[in-house]
Amino acid sequence: MPETIDAGGVRKILLLMADKIIAGRDRLNEIDSGIGDADHGSGMAQSFAKARERLESVPPGADIAALIKAFASGVMGGGGGASGALFGALFGEGAKTAAGKESLSPADLAAWWRAGLAAVQARGKAKPGDKTMVDALEPAARALEENSAAGFGSQTAKALEAARQGVEATKGMLAGQGRSRYAGERSLGHQDAGATSVALLLEALASAWK
Ligand code: ADP
Ligand code: MG
């Protein structure tokens, strides 16, 4: 992939993300079974299958914002419950930050994730340390910003690494938002399901430059 992403590149990346989440279904359910209700993978897979479908129905020649917007509408309306709305917001912000652009730079990518994080927090009220998807999104957004001068390949690899560390860190957190907060002390030692999904999205993103 070149040093700016055009509409074709965005299409490719969104498809990689959908496929990664769909393939992660059982593992995400398993992770959510520890302290949640074992449905995170099913909900995410359903949402991202719908997103894939919506994306595939966007005609060739559509601009980047239209592609991400179609994808976001599938994530949001695909039946993924609480996290469907939150991940939908992440992509919805992507469409907004890409409005009017014919290509995305590494700085644009960083701006997307920073705005996405803000939207997820505005909607869900989770703070860093609450053992949610925010704990992977926030370090990833920071790594995308800090490494945007290095080009997409190393920028996205660094963001993936940061998200994975964020997922690992959720094991030591007590849940402060979402269903798993009812697990109290029992949530210690378990990684967060939504944070794991964020790491999968970044795995898909980084794989576009491998
Ligand atoms: P549900 O809890 O409705 O079953 P899911 O199982 O699909 O939803 O998703 C659970 C994940 O959603 C959690 O692992 C967490 O990362 C994320 N989550 C839940 N509530 C919030 C919130 N208020 N803000 C951010 N993320 C949240
Ligand atoms: Mg659940």
CSV table of N, CA and C in Angstrom, one decimal, residues 121-184:
chain,number,residue,atom,x,y,z
A,121,GLN,N,-16.3,7.6,24.0
A,121,GLN,CA,-16.3,8.1,25.4
A,121,GLN,C,-17.5,8.9,25.7
A,122,ALA,N,-17.9,9.8,24.7
A,122,ALA,CA,-19.1,10.6,24.9
A,122,ALA,C,-20.3,9.8,25.0
A,123,ARG,N,-20.4,8.7,24.3
A,123,ARG,CA,-21.5,7.8,24.3
A,123,ARG,C,-21.6,6.9,25.5
A,124,GLY,N,-20.4,6.3,25.8
A,124,GLY,CA,-20.4,5.2,26.8
A,124,GLY,C,-19.9,5.7,28.2
A,125,LYS,N,-19.3,6.9,28.3
A,125,LYS,CA,-18.9,7.4,29.5
A,125,LYS,C,-17.7,6.6,30.2
A,126,ALA,N,-17.1,5.8,29.5
A,126,ALA,CA,-16.0,5.0,30.1
A,126,ALA,C,-14.7,5.8,30.1
A,127,LYS,N,-14.0,5.8,31.2
A,127,LYS,CA,-12.7,6.4,31.3
A,127,LYS,C,-11.6,5.4,31.1
A,128,PRO,N,-10.4,5.8,30.8
A,128,PRO,CA,-9.3,4.8,30.8
A,128,PRO,C,-9.2,4.2,32.2
A,129,GLY,N,-9.0,2.9,32.2
A,129,GLY,CA,-8.9,2.2,33.5
A,129,GLY,C,-10.2,1.5,33.9
A,130,ASP,N,-11.3,1.8,33.1
A,130,ASP,CA,-12.6,1.1,33.4
A,130,ASP,C,-12.8,-0.3,32.9
A,131,LYS,N,-11.7,-0.8,32.3
A,131,LYS,CA,-11.7,-2.1,31.7
A,131,LYS,C,-12.7,-2.2,30.6
A,132,THR,N,-12.6,-1.4,29.6
A,132,THR,CA,-13.4,-1.4,28.4
A,132,THR,C,-12.6,-1.3,27.1
A,133,MET,N,-13.3,-1.2,26.0
A,133,MET,CA,-12.6,-1.0,24.7
A,133,MET,C,-11.8,0.3,24.7
A,134,VAL,N,-12.1,1.2,25.5
A,134,VAL,CA,-11.4,2.5,25.6
A,134,VAL,C,-9.9,2.2,26.0
A,135,ASP,N,-9.7,1.2,26.8
A,135,ASP,CA,-8.3,0.9,27.3
A,135,ASP,C,-7.4,0.3,26.2
A,136,ALA,N,-8.0,-0.1,25.0
A,136,ALA,CA,-7.2,-0.4,23.9
A,136,ALA,C,-7.2,0.7,22.8
A,137,LEU,N,-8.4,1.4,22.8
A,137,LEU,CA,-8.5,2.5,21.8
A,137,LEU,C,-7.6,3.7,22.1
A,138,GLU,N,-7.5,4.0,23.4
A,138,GLU,CA,-6.8,5.2,23.8
A,138,GLU,C,-5.3,5.1,23.5
A,139,PRO,N,-4.6,4.0,23.9
A,139,PRO,CA,-3.2,3.8,23.6
A,139,PRO,C,-3.0,3.7,22.1
A,140,ALA,N,-4.0,3.1,21.4
A,140,ALA,CA,-3.8,3.0,19.9
A,140,ALA,C,-3.9,4.4,19.2
A,141,ALA,N,-4.8,5.2,19.7
A,141,ALA,CA,-4.9,6.5,19.1
A,141,ALA,C,-3.7,7.3,19.4
A,142,ARG,N,-3.1,7.2,20.6
A,142,ARG,CA,-1.9,7.9,20.9
A,142,ARG,C,-0.7,7.4,20.0
A,143,ALA,N,-0.6,6.1,19.9
A,143,ALA,CA,0.5,5.6,19.0
A,143,ALA,C,0.3,6.0,17.6
A,144,LEU,N,-0.9,6.1,17.1
A,144,LEU,CA,-1.1,6.5,15.7
A,144,LEU,C,-0.6,8.0,15.5
A,145,GLU,N,-0.9,8.8,16.5
A,145,GLU,CA,-0.5,10.2,16.5
A,145,GLU,C,1.1,10.3,16.6
A,146,GLU,N,1.6,9.6,17.6
A,146,GLU,CA,3.1,9.7,17.8
A,146,GLU,C,3.9,9.2,16.7
A,147,ASN,N,3.3,8.3,15.9
A,147,ASN,CA,4.1,7.6,14.8
A,147,ASN,C,3.7,8.0,13.4
A,148,SER,N,2.9,9.1,13.3
A,148,SER,CA,2.4,9.4,12.0
A,148,SER,C,3.4,9.8,11.0
A,149,ALA,N,4.6,10.3,11.5
A,149,ALA,CA,5.6,10.7,10.6
A,149,ALA,C,6.4,9.5,10.0
A,150,ALA,N,6.2,8.4,10.6
A,150,ALA,CA,7.0,7.2,10.3
A,150,ALA,C,6.4,6.4,9.1
A,151,GLY,N,5.3,6.8,8.6
A,151,GLY,CA,4.6,6.1,7.5
A,151,GLY,C,3.7,5.0,8.0
A,152,PHE,N,2.7,4.6,7.2
A,152,PHE,CA,1.7,3.7,7.6
A,152,PHE,C,2.2,2.4,8.2
A,153,GLY,N,3.2,1.8,7.6
A,153,GLY,CA,3.7,0.5,8.0
A,153,GLY,C,4.1,0.5,9.4
A,154,SER,N,5.0,1.4,9.8
A,154,SER,CA,5.4,1.4,11.2
A,154,SER,C,4.4,2.0,12.1
A,155,GLN,N,3.6,3.0,11.6
A,155,GLN,CA,2.6,3.7,12.4
A,155,GLN,C,1.5,2.6,12.9
A,156,THR,N,1.1,1.8,11.9
A,156,THR,CA,0.0,0.9,12.3
A,156,THR,C,0.5,-0.3,13.1
A,157,ALA,N,1.8,-0.7,12.9
A,157,ALA,CA,2.4,-1.7,13.7
A,157,ALA,C,2.5,-1.3,15.1
A,158,LYS,N,2.9,0.0,15.3
A,158,LYS,CA,3.1,0.5,16.7
A,158,LYS,C,1.7,0.6,17.4
A,159,ALA,N,0.7,1.0,16.6
A,159,ALA,CA,-0.6,1.1,17.2
A,159,ALA,C,-1.2,-0.2,17.6
A,160,LEU,N,-0.9,-1.2,16.8
A,160,LEU,CA,-1.3,-2.6,17.1
A,160,LEU,C,-0.6,-3.1,18.4
A,161,GLU,N,0.7,-2.8,18.5
A,161,GLU,CA,1.4,-3.1,19.7
A,161,GLU,C,0.8,-2.4,21.0
A,162,ALA,N,0.5,-1.2,20.8
A,162,ALA,CA,-0.1,-0.4,21.9
A,162,ALA,C,-1.4,-0.9,22.3
A,163,ALA,N,-2.3,-1.3,21.3
A,163,ALA,CA,-3.6,-1.9,21.6
A,163,ALA,C,-3.4,-3.2,22.4
A,164,ARG,N,-2.5,-4.0,21.9
A,164,ARG,CA,-2.3,-5.3,22.6
A,164,ARG,C,-1.8,-5.1,24.0
A,165,GLN,N,-1.0,-4.1,24.2
A,165,GLN,CA,-0.6,-3.9,25.6
A,165,GLN,C,-1.8,-3.4,26.4
A,166,GLY,N,-2.6,-2.6,25.8
A,166,GLY,CA,-3.8,-2.1,26.5
A,166,GLY,C,-4.8,-3.3,26.9
A,167,VAL,N,-4.9,-4.2,26.0
A,167,VAL,CA,-5.7,-5.4,26.3
A,167,VAL,C,-5.1,-6.2,27.5
A,168,GLU,N,-3.8,-6.4,27.4
A,168,GLU,CA,-3.1,-7.1,28.5
A,168,GLU,C,-3.4,-6.3,29.9
A,169,ALA,N,-3.3,-5.0,29.8
A,169,ALA,CA,-3.5,-4.2,31.0
A,169,ALA,C,-4.9,-4.3,31.6
A,170,THR,N,-5.9,-4.6,30.7
A,170,THR,CA,-7.3,-4.7,31.3
A,170,THR,C,-7.4,-5.9,32.3
A,171,LYS,N,-6.5,-6.9,32.2
A,171,LYS,CA,-6.5,-8.0,33.1
A,171,LYS,C,-6.4,-7.5,34.5
A,172,GLY,N,-5.7,-6.5,34.8
A,172,GLY,CA,-5.4,-6.0,36.1
A,172,GLY,C,-6.5,-4.9,36.6
A,173,MET,N,-7.5,-4.7,35.7
A,173,MET,CA,-8.4,-3.6,36.1
A,173,MET,C,-9.7,-4.2,36.6
A,174,LEU,N,-10.4,-3.4,37.4
A,174,LEU,CA,-11.7,-3.7,37.9
A,174,LEU,C,-12.7,-3.0,36.9
A,175,ALA,N,-13.7,-3.7,36.5
A,175,ALA,CA,-14.6,-3.1,35.5
A,175,ALA,C,-15.4,-2.0,36.1
A,176,GLY,N,-15.5,-0.9,35.4
A,176,GLY,CA,-16.2,0.3,35.9
A,176,GLY,C,-17.4,0.7,35.0
A,177,GLN,N,-17.5,0.0,33.9
A,177,GLN,CA,-18.6,0.2,33.0
A,177,GLN,C,-19.1,-1.1,32.4
A,178,GLY,N,-20.3,-1.1,31.9
A,178,GLY,CA,-20.8,-2.3,31.2
A,178,GLY,C,-21.1,-3.4,32.1
A,179,ARG,N,-21.6,-4.5,31.5
A,179,ARG,CA,-22.1,-5.6,32.3
A,179,ARG,C,-21.1,-6.2,33.2
A,180,SER,N,-19.8,-6.2,32.8
A,180,SER,CA,-18.8,-6.9,33.7
A,180,SER,C,-18.5,-6.2,35.0
A,181,ARG,N,-19.0,-5.0,35.2
A,181,ARG,CA,-18.8,-4.3,36.5
A,181,ARG,C,-19.6,-5.1,37.6
A,182,TYR,N,-20.6,-5.9,37.2
A,182,TYR,CA,-21.3,-6.7,38.2
A,182,TYR,C,-20.4,-7.8,38.7
A,183,ALA,N,-19.4,-8.1,38.0
A,183,ALA,CA,-18.5,-9.2,38.4
A,183,ALA,C,-17.6,-8.8,39.5
A,184,GLY,N,-17.4,-7.4,39.8
A,184,GLY,CA,-16.6,-6.9,40.8
A,184,GLY,C,-15.2,-7.5,40.8
